[in-house]
PDB file of C-alpha atoms in Angstrom:
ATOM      1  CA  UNK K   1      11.506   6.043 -21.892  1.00 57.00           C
ATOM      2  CA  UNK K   2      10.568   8.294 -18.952  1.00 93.00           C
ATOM      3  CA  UNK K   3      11.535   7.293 -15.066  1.00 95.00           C
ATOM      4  CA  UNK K   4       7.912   7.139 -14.678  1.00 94.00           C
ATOM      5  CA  UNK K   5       6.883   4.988 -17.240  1.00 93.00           C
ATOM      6  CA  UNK K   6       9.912   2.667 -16.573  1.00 95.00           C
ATOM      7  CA  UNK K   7       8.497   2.408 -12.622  1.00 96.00           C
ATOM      8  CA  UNK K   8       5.429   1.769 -13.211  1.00 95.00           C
ATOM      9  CA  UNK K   9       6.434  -1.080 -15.583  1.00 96.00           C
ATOM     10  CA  UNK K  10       8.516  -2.273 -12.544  1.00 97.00           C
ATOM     11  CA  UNK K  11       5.848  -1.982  -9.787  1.00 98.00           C
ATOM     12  CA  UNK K  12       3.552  -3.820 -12.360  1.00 97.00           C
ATOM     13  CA  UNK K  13       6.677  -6.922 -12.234  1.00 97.00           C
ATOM     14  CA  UNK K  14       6.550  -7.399  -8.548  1.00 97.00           C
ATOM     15  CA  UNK K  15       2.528  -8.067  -8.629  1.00 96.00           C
ATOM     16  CA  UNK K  16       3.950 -11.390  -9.604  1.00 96.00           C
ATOM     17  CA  UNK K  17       7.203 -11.561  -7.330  1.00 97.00           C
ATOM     18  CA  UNK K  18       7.953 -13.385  -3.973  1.00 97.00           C
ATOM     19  CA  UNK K  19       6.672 -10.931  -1.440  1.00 97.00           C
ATOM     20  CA  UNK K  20      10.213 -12.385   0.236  1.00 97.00           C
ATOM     21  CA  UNK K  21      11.647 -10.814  -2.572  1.00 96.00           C
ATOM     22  CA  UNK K  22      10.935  -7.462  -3.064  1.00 97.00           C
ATOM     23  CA  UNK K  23      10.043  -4.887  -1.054  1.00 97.00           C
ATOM     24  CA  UNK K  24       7.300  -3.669  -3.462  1.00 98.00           C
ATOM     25  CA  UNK K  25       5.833  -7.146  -3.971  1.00 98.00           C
ATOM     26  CA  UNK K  26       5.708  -7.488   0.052  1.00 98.00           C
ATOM     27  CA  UNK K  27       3.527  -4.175  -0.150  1.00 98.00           C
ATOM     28  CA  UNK K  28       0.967  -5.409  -2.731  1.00 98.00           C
ATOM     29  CA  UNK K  29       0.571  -8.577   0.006  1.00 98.00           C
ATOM     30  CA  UNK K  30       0.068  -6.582   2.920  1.00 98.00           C
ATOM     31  CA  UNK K  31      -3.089  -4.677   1.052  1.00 97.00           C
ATOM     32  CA  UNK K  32      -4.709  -1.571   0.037  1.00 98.00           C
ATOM     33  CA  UNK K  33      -4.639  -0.376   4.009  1.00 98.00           C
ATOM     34  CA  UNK K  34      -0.244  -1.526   4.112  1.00 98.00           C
ATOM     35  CA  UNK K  35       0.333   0.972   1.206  1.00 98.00           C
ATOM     36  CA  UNK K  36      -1.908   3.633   2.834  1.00 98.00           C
ATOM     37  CA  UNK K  37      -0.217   3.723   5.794  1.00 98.00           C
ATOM     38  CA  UNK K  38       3.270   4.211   3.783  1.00 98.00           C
ATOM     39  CA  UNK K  39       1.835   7.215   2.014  1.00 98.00           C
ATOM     40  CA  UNK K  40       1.044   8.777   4.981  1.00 98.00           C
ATOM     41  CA  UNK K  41       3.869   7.881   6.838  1.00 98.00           C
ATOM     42  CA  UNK K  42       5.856   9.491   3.479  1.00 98.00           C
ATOM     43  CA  UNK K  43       3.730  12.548   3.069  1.00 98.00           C
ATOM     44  CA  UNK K  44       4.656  13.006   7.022  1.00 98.00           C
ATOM     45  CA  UNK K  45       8.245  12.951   6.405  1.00 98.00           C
ATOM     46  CA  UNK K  46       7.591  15.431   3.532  1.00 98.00           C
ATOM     47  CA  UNK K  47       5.787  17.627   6.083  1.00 98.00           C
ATOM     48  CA  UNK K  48       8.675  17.778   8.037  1.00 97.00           C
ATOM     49  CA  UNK K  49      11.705  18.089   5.444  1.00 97.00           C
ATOM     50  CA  UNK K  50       9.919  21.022   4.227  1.00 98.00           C
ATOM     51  CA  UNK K  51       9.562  22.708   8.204  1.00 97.00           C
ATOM     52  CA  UNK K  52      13.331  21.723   8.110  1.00 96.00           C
ATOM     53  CA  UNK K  53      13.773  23.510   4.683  1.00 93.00           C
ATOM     54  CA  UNK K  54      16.752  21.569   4.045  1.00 95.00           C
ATOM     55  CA  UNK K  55      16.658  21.055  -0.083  1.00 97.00           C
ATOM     56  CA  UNK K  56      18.260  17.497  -0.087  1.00 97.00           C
ATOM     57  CA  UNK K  57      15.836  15.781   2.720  1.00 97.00           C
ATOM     58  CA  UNK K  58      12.913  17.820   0.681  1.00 98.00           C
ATOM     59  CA  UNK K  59      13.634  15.660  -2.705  1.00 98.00           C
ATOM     60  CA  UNK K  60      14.587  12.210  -1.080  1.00 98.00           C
ATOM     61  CA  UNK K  61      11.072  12.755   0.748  1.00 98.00           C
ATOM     62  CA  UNK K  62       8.768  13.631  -1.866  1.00 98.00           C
ATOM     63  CA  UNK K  63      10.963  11.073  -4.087  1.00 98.00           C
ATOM     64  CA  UNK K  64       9.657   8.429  -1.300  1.00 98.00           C
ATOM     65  CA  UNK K  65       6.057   9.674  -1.303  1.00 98.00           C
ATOM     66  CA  UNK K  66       5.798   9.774  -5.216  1.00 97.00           C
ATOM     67  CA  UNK K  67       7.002   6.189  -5.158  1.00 98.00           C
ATOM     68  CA  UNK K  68       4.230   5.092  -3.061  1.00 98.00           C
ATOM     69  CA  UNK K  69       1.545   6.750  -4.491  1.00 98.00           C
ATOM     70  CA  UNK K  70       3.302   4.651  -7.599  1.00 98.00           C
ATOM     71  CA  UNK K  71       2.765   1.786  -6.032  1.00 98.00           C
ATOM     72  CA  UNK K  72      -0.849   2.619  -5.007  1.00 98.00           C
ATOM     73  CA  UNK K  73      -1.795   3.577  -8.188  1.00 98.00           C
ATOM     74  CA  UNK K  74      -0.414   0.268  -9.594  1.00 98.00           C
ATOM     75  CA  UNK K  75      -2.103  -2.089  -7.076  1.00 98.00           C
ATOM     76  CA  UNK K  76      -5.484  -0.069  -8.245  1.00 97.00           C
ATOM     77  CA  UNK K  77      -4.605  -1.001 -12.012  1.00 96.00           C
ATOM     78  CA  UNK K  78      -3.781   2.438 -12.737  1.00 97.00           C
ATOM     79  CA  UNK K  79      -0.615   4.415 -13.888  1.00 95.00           C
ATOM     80  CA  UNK K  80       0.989   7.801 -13.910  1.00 95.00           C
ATOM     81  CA  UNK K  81      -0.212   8.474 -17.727  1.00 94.00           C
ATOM     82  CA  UNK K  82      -4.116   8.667 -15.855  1.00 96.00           C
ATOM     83  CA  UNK K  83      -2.377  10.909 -13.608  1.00 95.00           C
ATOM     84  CA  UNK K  84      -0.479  13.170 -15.771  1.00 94.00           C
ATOM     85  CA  UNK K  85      -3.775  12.966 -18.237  1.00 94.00           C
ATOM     86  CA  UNK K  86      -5.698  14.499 -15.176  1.00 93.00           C
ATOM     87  CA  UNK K  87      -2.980  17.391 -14.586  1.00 92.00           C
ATOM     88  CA  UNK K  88      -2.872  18.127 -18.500  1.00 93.00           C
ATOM     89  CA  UNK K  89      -6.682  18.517 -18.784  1.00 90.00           C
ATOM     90  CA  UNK K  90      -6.535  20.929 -15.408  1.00 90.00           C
ATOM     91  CA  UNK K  91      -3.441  22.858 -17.056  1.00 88.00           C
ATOM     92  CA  UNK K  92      -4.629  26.546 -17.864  1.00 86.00           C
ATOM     93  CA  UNK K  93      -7.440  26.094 -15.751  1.00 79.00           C
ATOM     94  CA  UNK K  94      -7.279  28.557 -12.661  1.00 78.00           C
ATOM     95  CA  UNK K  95      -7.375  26.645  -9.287  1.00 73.00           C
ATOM     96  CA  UNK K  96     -10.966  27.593  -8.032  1.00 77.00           C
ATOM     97  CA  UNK K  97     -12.317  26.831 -11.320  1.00 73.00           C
ATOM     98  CA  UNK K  98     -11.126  23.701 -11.316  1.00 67.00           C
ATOM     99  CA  UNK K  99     -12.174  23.143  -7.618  1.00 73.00           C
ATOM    100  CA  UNK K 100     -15.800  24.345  -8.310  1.00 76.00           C
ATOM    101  CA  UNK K 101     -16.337  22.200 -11.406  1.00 77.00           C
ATOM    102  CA  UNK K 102     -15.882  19.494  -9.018  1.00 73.00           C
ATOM    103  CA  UNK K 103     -18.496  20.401  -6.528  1.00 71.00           C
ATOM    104  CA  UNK K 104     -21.516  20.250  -9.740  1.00 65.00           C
TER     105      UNK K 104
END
């Protein structure tokens, strides 16, 4: 089983947990607008490890950010298979064709 299939069968655990609990479960409580401000607040950080250019702090960022955009997907009822379902059906497409066939 695959790290991301094994988190998102975590994340979907704590919808049930204690928000006193779990850190996760505390998110889901908080709302939609707690677990935006996390993913921003991550894809910040990720900003600035890359400017920094310092390998380590570049992977424990993006490692945070992916997480929350875990989460997020998980309080929406989706998962990373929708997700890596979207990437596969955009692979050997070239970037602006993909970006145009969104603008139809």
């Amino acid at each position: 089983m695959d790290i991301l299939t094994r988190l998102s069968r975590v994340l979907e655990e704590r919808k049930a947990a204690d928000p006193d609990s779990s850190y996760v479960a505390r998110l889901y409580a908080k709302g939609t607008d707690a677990i935006l401000k996390k993913i921003g607040e991550e894809a910040t950080e990720t900003v600035i490890a890359a400017k920094d250019g310092t390998a380590e702090k570049i992977v424990h960022e993006v490692a945070d950010l992916w997480f929350h955009t875990l989460v997020l997907l998980a309080q929406q009822g989706l998962g990373p298979q929708e997700v890596l379902a979207e990437l596969d059906r955009r692979f050997g497409l070239s970037g602006l064709e993909e970006k145009a066939s969104r603008n139809q």
